[in-house]
Every structure is written in structure tokens, then in C-alpha cells.
Tab-separated table of C-alpha atoms and ligand atoms in Angstrom:
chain	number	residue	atom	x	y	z
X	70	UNK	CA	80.582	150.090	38.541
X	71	UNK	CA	82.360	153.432	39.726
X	72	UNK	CA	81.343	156.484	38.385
X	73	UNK	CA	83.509	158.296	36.041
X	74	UNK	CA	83.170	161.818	36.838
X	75	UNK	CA	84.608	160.772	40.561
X	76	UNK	CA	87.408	158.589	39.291
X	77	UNK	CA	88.643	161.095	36.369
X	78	UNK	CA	89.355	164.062	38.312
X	79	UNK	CA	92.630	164.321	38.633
X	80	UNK	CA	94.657	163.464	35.462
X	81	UNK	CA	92.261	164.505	33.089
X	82	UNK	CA	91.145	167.703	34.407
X	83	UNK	CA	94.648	168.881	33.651
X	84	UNK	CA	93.539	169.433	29.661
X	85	UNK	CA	90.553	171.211	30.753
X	86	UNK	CA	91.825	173.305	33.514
X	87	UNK	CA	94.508	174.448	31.092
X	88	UNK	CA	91.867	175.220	28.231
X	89	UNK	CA	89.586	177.311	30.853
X	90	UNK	CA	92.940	179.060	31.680
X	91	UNK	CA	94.108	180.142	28.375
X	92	UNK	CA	90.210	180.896	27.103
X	93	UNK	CA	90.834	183.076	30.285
X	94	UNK	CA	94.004	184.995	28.855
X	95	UNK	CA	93.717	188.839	29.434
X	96	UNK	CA	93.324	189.177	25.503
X	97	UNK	CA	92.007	186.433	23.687
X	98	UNK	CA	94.505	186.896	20.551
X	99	UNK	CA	95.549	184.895	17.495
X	100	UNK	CA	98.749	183.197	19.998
X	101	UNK	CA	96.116	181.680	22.471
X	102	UNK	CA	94.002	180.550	19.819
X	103	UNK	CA	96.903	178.228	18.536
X	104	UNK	CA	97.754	177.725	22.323
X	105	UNK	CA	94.325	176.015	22.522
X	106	UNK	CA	94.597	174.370	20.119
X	107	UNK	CA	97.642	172.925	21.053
X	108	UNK	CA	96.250	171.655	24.209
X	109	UNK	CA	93.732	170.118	22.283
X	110	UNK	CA	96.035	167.854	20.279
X	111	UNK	CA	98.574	167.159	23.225
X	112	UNK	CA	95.197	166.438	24.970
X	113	UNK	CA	94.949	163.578	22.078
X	114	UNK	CA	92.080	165.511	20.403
X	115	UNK	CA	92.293	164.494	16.341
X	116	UNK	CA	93.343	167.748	14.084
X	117	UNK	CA	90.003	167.995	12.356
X	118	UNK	CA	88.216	168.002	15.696
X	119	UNK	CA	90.624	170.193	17.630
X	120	UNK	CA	90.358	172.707	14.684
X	121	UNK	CA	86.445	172.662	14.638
X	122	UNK	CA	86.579	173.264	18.561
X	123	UNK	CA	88.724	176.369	18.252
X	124	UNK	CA	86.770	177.620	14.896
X	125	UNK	CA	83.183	176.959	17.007
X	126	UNK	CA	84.450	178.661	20.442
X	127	UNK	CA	85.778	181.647	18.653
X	128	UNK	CA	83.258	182.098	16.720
X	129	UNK	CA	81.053	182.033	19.879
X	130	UNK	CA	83.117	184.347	21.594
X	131	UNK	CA	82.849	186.731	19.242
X	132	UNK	CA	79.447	186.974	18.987
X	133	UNK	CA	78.815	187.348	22.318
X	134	UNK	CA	81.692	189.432	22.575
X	135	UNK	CA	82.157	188.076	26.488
X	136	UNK	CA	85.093	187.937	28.733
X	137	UNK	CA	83.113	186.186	31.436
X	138	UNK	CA	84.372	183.068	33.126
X	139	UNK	CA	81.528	181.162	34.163
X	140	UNK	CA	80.001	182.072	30.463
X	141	UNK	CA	83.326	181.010	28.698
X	142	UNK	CA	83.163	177.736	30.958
X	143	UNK	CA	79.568	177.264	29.357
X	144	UNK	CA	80.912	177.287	25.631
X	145	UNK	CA	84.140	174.950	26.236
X	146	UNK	CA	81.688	172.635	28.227
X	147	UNK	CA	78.862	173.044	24.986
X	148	UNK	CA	81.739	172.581	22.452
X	149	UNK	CA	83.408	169.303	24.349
X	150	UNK	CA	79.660	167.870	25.055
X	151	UNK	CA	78.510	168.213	21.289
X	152	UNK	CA	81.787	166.585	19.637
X	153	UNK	CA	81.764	163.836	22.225
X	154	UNK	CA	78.456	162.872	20.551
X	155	UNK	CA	75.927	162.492	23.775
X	156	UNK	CA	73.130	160.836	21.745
X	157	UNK	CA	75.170	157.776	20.751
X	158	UNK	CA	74.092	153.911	22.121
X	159	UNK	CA	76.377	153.573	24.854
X	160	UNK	CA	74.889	150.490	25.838
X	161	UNK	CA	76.676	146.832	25.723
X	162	UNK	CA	73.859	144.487	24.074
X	163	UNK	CA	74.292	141.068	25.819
X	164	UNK	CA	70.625	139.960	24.532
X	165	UNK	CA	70.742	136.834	22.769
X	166	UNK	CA	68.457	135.033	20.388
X	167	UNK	CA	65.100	133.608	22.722
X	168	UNK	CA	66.691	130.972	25.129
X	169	UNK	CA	70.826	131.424	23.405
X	170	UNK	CA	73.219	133.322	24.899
X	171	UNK	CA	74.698	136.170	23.528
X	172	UNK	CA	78.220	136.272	22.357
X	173	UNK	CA	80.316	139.151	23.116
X	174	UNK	CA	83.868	139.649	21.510
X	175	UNK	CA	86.741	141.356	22.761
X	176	UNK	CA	89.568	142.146	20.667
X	177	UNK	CA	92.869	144.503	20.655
X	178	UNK	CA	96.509	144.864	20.159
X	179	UNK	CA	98.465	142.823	23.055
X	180	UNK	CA	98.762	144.693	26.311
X	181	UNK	CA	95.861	146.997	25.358
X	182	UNK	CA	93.896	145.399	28.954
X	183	UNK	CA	91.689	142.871	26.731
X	184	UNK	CA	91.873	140.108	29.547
X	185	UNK	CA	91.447	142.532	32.478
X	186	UNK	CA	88.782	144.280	30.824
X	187	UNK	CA	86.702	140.465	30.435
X	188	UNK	CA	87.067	139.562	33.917
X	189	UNK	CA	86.002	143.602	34.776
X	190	UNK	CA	82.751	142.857	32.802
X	191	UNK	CA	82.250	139.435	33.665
X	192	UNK	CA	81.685	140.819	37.365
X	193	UNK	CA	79.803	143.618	36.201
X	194	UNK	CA	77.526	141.066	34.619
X	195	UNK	CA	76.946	138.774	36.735
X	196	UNK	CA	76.559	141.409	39.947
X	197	UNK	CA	73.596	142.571	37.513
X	198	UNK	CA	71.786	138.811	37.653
X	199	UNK	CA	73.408	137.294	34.511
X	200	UNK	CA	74.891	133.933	34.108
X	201	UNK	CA	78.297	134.239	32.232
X	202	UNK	CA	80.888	131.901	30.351
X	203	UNK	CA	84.239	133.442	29.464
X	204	UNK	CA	86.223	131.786	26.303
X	205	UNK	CA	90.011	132.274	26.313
X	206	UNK	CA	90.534	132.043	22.734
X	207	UNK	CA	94.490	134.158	23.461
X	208	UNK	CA	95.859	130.482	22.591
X	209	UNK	CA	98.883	131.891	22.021
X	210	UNK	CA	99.989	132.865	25.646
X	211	UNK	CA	99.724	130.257	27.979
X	212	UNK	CA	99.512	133.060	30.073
X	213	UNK	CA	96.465	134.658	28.835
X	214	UNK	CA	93.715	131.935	29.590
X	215	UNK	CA	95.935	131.053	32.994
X	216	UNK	CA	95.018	134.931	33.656
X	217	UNK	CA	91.383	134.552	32.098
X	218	UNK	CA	91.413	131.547	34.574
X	219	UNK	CA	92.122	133.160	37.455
X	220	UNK	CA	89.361	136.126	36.644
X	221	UNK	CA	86.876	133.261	36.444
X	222	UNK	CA	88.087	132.272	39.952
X	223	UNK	CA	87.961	135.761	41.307
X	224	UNK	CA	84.669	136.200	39.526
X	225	UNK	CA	82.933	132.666	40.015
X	226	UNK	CA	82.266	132.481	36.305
X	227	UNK	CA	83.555	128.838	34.246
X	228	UNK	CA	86.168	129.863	31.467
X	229	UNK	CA	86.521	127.263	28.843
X	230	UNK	CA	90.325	126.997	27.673
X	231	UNK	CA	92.570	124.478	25.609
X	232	UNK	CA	96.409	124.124	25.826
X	233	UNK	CA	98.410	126.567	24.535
X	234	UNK	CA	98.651	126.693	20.323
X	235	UNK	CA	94.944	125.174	19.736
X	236	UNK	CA	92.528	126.962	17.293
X	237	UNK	CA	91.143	130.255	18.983
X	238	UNK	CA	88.157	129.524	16.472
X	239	UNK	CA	87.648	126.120	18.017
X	240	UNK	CA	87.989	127.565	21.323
X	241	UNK	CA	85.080	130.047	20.983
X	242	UNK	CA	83.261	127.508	19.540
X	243	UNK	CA	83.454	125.370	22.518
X	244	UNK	CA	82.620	128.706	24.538
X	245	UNK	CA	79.410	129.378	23.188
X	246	UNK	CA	78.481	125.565	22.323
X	247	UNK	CA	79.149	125.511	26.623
X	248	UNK	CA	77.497	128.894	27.354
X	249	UNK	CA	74.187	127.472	25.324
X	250	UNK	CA	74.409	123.920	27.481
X	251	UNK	CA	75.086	125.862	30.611
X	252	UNK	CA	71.888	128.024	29.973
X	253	UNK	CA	74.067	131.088	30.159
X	254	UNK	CA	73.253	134.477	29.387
X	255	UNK	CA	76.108	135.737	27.688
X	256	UNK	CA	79.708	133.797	26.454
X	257	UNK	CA	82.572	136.489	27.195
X	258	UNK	CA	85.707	135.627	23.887
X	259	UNK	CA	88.296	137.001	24.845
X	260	UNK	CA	91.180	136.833	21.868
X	261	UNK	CA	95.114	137.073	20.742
X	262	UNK	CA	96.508	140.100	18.980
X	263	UNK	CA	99.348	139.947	17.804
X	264	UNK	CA	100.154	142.266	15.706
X	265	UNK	CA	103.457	141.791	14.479
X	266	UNK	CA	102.015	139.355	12.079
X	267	UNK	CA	98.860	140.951	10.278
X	268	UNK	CA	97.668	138.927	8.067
X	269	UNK	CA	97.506	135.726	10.118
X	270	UNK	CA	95.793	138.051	12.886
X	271	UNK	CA	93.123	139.087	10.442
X	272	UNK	CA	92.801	135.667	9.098
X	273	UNK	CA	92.596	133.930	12.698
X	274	UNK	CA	90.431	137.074	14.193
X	275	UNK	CA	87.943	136.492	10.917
X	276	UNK	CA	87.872	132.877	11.248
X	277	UNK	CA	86.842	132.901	14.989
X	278	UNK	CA	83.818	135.701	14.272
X	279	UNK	CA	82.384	133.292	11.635
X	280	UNK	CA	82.650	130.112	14.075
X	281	UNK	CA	81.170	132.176	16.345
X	282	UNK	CA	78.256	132.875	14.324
X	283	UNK	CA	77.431	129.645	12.712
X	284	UNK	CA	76.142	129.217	16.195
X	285	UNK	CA	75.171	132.841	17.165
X	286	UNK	CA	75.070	135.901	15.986
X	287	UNK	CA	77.411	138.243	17.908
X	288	UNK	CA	75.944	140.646	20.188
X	289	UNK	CA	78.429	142.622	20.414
X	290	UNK	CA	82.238	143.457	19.327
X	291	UNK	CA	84.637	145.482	22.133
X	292	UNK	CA	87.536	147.091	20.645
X	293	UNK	CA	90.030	147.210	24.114
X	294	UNK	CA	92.221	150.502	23.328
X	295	UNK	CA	95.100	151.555	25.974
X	296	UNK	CA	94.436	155.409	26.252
X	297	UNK	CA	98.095	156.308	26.509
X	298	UNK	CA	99.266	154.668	23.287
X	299	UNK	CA	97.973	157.607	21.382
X	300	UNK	CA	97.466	158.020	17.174
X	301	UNK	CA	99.480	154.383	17.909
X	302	UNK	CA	96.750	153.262	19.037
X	303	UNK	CA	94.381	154.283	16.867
X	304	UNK	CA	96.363	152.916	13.907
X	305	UNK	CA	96.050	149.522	15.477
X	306	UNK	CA	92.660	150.393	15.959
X	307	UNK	CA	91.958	150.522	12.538
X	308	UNK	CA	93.281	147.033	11.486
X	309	UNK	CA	91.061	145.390	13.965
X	310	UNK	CA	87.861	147.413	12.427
X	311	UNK	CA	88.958	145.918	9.169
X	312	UNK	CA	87.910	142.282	10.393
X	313	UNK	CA	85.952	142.560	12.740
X	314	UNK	CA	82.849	144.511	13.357
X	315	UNK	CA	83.010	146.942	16.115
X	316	UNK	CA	80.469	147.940	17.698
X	317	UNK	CA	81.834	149.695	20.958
X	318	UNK	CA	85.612	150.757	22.267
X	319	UNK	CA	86.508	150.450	25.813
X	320	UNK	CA	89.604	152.865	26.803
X	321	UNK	CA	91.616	151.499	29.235
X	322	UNK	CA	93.821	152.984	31.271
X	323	UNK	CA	92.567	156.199	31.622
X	324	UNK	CA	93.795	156.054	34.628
X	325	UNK	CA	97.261	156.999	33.983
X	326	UNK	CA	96.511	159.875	31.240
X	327	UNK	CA	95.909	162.994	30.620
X	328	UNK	CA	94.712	162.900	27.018
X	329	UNK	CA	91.419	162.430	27.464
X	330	UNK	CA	90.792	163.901	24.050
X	331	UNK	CA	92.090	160.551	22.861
X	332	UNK	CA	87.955	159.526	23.499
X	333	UNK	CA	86.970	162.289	20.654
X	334	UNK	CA	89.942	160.797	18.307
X	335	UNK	CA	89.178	156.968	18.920
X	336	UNK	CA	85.266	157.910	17.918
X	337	UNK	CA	86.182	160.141	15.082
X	338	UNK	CA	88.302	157.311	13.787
X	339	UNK	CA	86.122	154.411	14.458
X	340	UNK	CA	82.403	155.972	13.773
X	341	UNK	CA	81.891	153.860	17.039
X	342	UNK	CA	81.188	155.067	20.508
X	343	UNK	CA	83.685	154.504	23.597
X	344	UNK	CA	81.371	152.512	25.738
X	345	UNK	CA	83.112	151.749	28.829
X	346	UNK	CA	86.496	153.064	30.358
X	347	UNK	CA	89.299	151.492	32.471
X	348	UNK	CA	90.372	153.488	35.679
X	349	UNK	CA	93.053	150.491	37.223
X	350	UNK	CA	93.664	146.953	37.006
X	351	UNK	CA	91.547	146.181	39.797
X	352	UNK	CA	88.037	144.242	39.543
X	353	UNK	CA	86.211	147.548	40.330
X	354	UNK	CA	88.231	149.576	38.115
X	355	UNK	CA	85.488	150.009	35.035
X	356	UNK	CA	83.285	152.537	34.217
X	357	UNK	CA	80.387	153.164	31.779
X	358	UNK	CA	81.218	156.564	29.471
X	359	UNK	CA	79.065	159.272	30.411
X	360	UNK	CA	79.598	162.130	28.158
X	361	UNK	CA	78.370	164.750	30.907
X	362	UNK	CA	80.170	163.317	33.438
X	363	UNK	CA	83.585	163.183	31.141
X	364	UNK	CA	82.922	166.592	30.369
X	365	UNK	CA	82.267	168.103	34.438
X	366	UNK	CA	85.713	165.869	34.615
X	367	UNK	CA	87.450	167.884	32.315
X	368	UNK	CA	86.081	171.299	33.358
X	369	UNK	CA	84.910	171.476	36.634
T	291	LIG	P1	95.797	141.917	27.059
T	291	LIG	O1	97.126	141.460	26.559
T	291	LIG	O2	95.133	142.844	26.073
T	291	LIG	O3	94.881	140.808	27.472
T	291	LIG	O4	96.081	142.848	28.334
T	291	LIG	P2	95.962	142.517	29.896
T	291	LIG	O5	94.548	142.391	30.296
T	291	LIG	O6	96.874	141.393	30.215
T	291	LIG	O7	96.498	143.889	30.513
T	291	LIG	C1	97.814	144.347	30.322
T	291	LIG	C2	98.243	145.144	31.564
T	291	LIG	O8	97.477	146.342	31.654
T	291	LIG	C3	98.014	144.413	32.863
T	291	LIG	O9	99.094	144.683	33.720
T	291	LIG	C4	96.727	145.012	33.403
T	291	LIG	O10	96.637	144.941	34.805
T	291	LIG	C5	96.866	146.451	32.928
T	291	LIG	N1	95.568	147.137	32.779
T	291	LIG	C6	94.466	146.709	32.120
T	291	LIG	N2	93.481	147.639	32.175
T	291	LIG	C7	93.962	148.684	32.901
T	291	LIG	C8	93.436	149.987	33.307
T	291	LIG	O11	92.300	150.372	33.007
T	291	LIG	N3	94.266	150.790	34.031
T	291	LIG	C9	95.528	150.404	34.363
T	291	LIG	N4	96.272	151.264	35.066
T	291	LIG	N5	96.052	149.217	34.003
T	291	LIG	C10	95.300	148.362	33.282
């Protein structure tokens, strides 16, 4: 796993750099107030939070009545660390029931990196001494398990697919029925999400978490959420909360943004923390979300 703090430093310290500069304005007036908070929201920042940033800071400011840089740094940094929630389980469980594998689903909208991100943890897994199965229970694209495939090659983990248009439920089924004869540690289901049809994505989404669980109990639900697709996103988000439930969002592509803020929207939406964070489409392009090191990102 990279570290994030190394990997983020260029696009993202772009929101920061530009909220040190403005808290650094000659006189801190009513115009650079809304200026900040601006760059919070183009930053991806919710309203409600961007508002209770600006509210805390000034308030801060005024108290201590201080034009100092290095001080000013220390309230922005305060201010980011405490609405990114530091004390939250960023942990993925992967511990099964005694002896049974522990199923981990991963769900999202189409394109959000939900493939990319099970072969990323699949390696990240098994480079930490686990034995892993992946399911590709995307039935719909032929394309998807012939990707989840070739992870599995890359990765030397087995993937259990079917052809193209069989149940995804069935498919995870056979995943974890395979990961508990293979004595594996934890069963990787990856899944379709289609979007453009709602309620059969609900419906098929629901029916594969209750398969899953007449055999196991999941471990462990990762909502995969492309960073530059915005309050999109998070709409989409949403609907997949609805069925399933979410216990962790990884934020891909973080890579190619500079709304980093979208982190404090996605957990203000989804009362769940962002876990992990994709930096590339390569195998070693995943990190585990550090609020500190986010935060030095952003400022530093
Ligand atoms: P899925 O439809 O949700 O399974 O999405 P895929 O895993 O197929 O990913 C869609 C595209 O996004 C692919 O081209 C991936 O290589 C790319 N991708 C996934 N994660 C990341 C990331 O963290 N950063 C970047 N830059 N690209 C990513």
C-alpha cells in the first residue's frame, strides 16, 4: 500500500493552498469569507459543512484576533482534521465466523473503479498472508469477470465466474460456497450497477446480499465512488445505501481531482467513513485514508 500523504500532493493541495492563501488576504473581510467558502464547495465540500468550516475559523480568528500564518495554518488544519472525523473505524473487517471466510461486497454505479478496486485489494490481501477468492457477480458485462479474470491472474487469486446473463446471486453463492471449500480467508463479490434501471438493480443487489448470507454473514460492504463525479456521485451513492448496507466508501480516482472535499461530502452523506482511496489504475495504486495525512496533503 502507498501512502497517501506522498501520492496526494499535487492535485489536492490546490484547495488547500488556495484556502491558506485567501485566510492570508491583507484584511480578512466579509468578500474572503464567501471566497472561502467558495473554495470549499468547488473543493466538493457539502454546504452544511463548508458553512460550519467558515463559521468555526472565523470565529477562531476572532478570538485570537491573529494575522499569523503558521497560527492560521493551525486552525484550517484543526477545522479540516475535526470534520474529517479522525476517530472513525477505518479498518476493512475481513474476519469471518471460526474456520468461514469472510465475505466482502463491493458495489457502485458502472465505471465508478469497482473491478479495479477488487483486484487492488485482493493483492493487498493476500501480500498481508490471506488466502482470497474473488466472485464476479457483474454478469452483465462479459467484460467485467474477463477483467476480474485477468486481476486473479495478475494477482494469483481463483475468481469464480459464469457466462454472461447468469444470476449474480448464484454467482456469489458459488463464491463463498468455493471460498469455504478452498479454506479461504476472505471471498472478494464484486457486482453490476447499472443504474439506468433501479429497481431491478436494487432487487438483484438485495437478492445477492441475502444469498450471501444464508451462508455468511457479510463482513463487510465497499461502496466504490469515482471522486470526480461530484454531488452525481453522491446521489448514486445514496441508492446503493438503500439496499445494501455500507459499511465503508473507497474514493477512487483521486488521482485526477482536486476536490478532495468530496471525502467530507461522501461521509456527511453516507454516516460511513471513506476507508480506502484510489490514486491510478495500477495494482499499487490504493491507499488506506489517513485523516492526518489527507489533511498535511491539503495544507502543507
Ligand atoms: P467498474 O465498472 O466499477 O468495475 O469500473 P472499472 O474497475 O472497470 O474501472 C473503470 C475505469 O476506471 C478503468 O479504466 C479503471 O482503470 C479506472 N480506474 C479505477 N480506479 C481508478 C483510480 O483510482 N484512478 C484512476 N485514474 N483510474 C481508475
Amino acid at each position: 500500500l502507498v501512502r497517501l500523504r506522498a501520492r496526494l500532493s499535487r492535485s489536492n493541495s490546490v484547495f488547500g493552498k488556495g484556502l491558506l492563501a485567501l485566510l492570508s488576504s491583507d484584511k480578512l473581510d466579509e468578500e474572503v469569507w464567501e471566497e472561502i467558502e467558495d473554495t470549499l464547495l468547488t473543493a466538493d465540500v457539502g454546504i452544511q459543512d463548508a458553512t460550519a468550516i467558515v463559521e468555526n475559523l472565523r470565529e477562531r480568528v476572532q478570538v485570537l484576533g491573529t494575522r499569523d500564518p503558521a497560527e492560521l495554518k493551525r486552525l484550517l488544519r484543526e477545522e479540516l482534521t475535526a470534520v474529517l472525523d479522525p476517530d472513525m473505524d477505518r479498518s476493512i473487517n475481513t474476519t469471518g465466523a471460526e474456520g468461514k471466510p469472510a465475505p466482502v461486497l463491493v458495489v457502485g454505479v458502472n465505471g465508478a473503479g469497482k473491478t479495479t478496486t477488487c483486484g487492488k485489494i485482493a493483492r493487498v490481501l493476500v501480500a498481508d498472508g490471506n488466502k482470497v477468492v474473488l466472485g464476479a457477480a457483474d454478469t452483465f458485462r462479459a467484460a467485467a469477470a474477463e477483467q476480474l479474470s485477468s486481476w486473479g491472474d495478475r494477482v494469483g487469486v481463483p475468481v469464480v465466474r459464469r457466462d454472461e446473463g447468469a444470476d449474480p446471486a448464484s454467482v456469489a453463492f458459488e463464491a463463498v460456497k468455493e471460498g469455504d471449500e478452498q479454506g479461504a480467508d476472505v471471498v472478494l463479490v464484486d457486482t453490476a450497477g447499472r443504474l439506468q434501471n433501479k429497481a431491478g438493480l436494487m432487487d438483484e443487489l438485495g437478492k445477492v446480499k441475502r444469498v450471501i448470507e444464508k451462508r455468511e454473514p457479510i463482513t463487510e460492504t465497499l461502496l466504490i465512488i469515482d471522486a470526480t463525479t461530484g454531488q452525481n456521485g453522491l446521489r448514486q451513492a445514496e441508492v446503493f445505501s438503500q439496499v445494501t448496507d455500507v459499511s465503508g466508501v473507497v474514493l477512487t480516482k483521486l488521482d485526477g481531482s482536486a476536490k478532495g472535499g468530496i471525502v467530507i461530502a461522501v461521509q456527511r452523506a453516507l454516516g460511513v467513513p471513506v476507508k480506502l482511496v484510489g490514486l491510478g489504475e495500477g495494482p499499487d495504486d490504493l491507499a488506506p485514508f489517513e485523516v492526518e495525512g489527507f489533511v498535511d496533503a491539503l495544507v502543507d
